[in-house]
Short mmCIF file of C-alpha atoms in Angstrom, two decimals:
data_model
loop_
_atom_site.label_atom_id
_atom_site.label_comp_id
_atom_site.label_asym_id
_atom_site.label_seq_id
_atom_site.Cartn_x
_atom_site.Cartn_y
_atom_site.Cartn_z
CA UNK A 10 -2.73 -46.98 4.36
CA UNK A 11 -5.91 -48.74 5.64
CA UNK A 12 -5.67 -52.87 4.24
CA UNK A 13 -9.08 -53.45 2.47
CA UNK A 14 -11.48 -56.01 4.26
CA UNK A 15 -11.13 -58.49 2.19
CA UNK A 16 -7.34 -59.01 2.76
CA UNK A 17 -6.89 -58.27 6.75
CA UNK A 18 -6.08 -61.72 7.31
CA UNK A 19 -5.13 -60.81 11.01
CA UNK A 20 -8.61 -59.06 11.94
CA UNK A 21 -10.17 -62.06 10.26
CA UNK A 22 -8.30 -64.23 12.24
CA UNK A 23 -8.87 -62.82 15.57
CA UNK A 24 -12.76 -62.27 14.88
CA UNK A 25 -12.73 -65.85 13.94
CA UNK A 26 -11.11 -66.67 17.32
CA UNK A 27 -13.68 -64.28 18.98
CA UNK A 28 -16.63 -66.11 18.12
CA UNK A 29 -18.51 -68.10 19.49
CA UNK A 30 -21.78 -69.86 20.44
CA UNK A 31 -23.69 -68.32 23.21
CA UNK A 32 -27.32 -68.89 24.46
CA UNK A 33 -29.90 -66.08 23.64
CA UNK A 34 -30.60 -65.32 27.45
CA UNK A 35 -27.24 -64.10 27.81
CA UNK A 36 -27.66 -61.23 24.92
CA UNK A 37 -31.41 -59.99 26.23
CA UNK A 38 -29.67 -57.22 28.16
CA UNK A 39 -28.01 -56.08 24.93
CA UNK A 40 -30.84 -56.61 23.12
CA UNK A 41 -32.31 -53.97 25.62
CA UNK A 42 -29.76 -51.93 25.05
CA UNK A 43 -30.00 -52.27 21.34
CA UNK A 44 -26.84 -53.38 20.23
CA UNK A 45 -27.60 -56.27 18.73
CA UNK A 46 -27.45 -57.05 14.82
CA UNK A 47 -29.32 -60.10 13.57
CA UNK A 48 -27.21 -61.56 10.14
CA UNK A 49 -28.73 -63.65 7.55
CA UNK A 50 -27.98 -67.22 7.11
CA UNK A 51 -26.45 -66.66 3.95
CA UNK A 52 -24.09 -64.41 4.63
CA UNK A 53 -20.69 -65.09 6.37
CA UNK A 54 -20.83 -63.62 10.09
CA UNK A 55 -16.87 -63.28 10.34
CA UNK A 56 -16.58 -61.48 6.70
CA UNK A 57 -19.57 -59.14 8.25
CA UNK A 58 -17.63 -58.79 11.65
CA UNK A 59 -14.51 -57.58 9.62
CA UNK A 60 -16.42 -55.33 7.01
CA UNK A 61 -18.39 -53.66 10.09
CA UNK A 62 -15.31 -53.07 11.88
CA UNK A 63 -13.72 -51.76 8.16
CA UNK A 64 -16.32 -49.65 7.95
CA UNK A 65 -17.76 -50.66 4.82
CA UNK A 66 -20.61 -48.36 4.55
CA UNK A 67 -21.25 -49.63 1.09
CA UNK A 68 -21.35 -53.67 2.30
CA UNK A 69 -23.14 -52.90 5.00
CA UNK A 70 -25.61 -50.65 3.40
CA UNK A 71 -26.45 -53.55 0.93
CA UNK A 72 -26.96 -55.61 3.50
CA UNK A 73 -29.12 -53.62 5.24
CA UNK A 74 -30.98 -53.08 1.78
CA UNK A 75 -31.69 -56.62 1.26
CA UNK A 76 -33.08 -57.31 4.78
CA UNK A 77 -29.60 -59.66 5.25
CA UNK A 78 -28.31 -57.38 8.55
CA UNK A 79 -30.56 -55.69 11.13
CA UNK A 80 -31.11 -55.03 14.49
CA UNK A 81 -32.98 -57.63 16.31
CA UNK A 82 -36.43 -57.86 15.86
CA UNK A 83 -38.84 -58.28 18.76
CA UNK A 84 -40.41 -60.76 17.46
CA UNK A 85 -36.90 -61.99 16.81
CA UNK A 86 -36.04 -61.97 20.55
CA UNK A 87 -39.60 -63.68 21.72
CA UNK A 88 -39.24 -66.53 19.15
CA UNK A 89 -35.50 -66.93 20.75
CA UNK A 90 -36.54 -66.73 24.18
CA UNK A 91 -39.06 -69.23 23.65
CA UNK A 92 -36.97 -72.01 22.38
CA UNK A 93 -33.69 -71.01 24.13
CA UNK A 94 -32.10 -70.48 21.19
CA UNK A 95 -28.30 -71.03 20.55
CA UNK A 96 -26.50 -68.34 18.42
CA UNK A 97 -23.52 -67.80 16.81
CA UNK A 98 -22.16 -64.29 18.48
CA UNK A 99 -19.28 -61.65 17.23
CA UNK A 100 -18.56 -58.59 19.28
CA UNK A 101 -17.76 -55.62 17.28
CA UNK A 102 -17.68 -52.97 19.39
CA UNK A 103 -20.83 -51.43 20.71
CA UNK A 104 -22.18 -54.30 18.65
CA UNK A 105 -22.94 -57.69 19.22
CA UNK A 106 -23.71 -59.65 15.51
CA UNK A 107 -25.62 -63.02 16.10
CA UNK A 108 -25.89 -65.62 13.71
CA UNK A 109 -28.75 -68.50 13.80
CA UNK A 110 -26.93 -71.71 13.72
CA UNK A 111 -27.12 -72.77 10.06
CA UNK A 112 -30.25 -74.89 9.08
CA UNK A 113 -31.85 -73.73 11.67
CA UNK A 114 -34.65 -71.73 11.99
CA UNK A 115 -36.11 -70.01 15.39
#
């Protein structure tokens, strides 16, 4: 029996461990590649780390909906580029989720 998202403390945990802050220029090759997710501000980028690696087609999907999770933008990636931007990055396998630091905007 698979433990819901919401209570696998231990993936949480590790995720959270995981994460960290790394400068744009080091995810353009990814970005080539295509592997990297863009999350809203307002959500939580470990809870979306866990979910993703859940697969929780339904979270995700309403994500997706609401234009909160996406692949990242090319106009995304120039704006980054441009002011060296500083990003909050989880690896879930072939994906790399990146978070804007919060109250900031690039």
């Amino acid at each position: 029996m698979q433990t819901k998202p919401e209570k696998d403390i231990e993936l949480h945990t590790k995720v959270n461990r995981e994460t960290a802050r790394v400068a744009w220029s080091e995810l353009i090759k990814h970005f080539a590649a295509g592997t990297v997710i863009w999350v809203a501000d307002e959500l939580d980028l470990i809870d979306v780390a866990v979910r993703i690696a859940h697969d929780d087609k339904v979270s995700v999907g309403a994500w997706m909906t609401a234009g909160q999770l996406a692949k990242v933008s090319d106009e995304q990636a120039q704006r980054w580029t441009e002011t060296n931007a500083q990003l909050w990055a989880s690896v879930v396998s072939p994906f790399i989720l990146v978070q804007q630091q919060k109250g900031q905007r690039h």
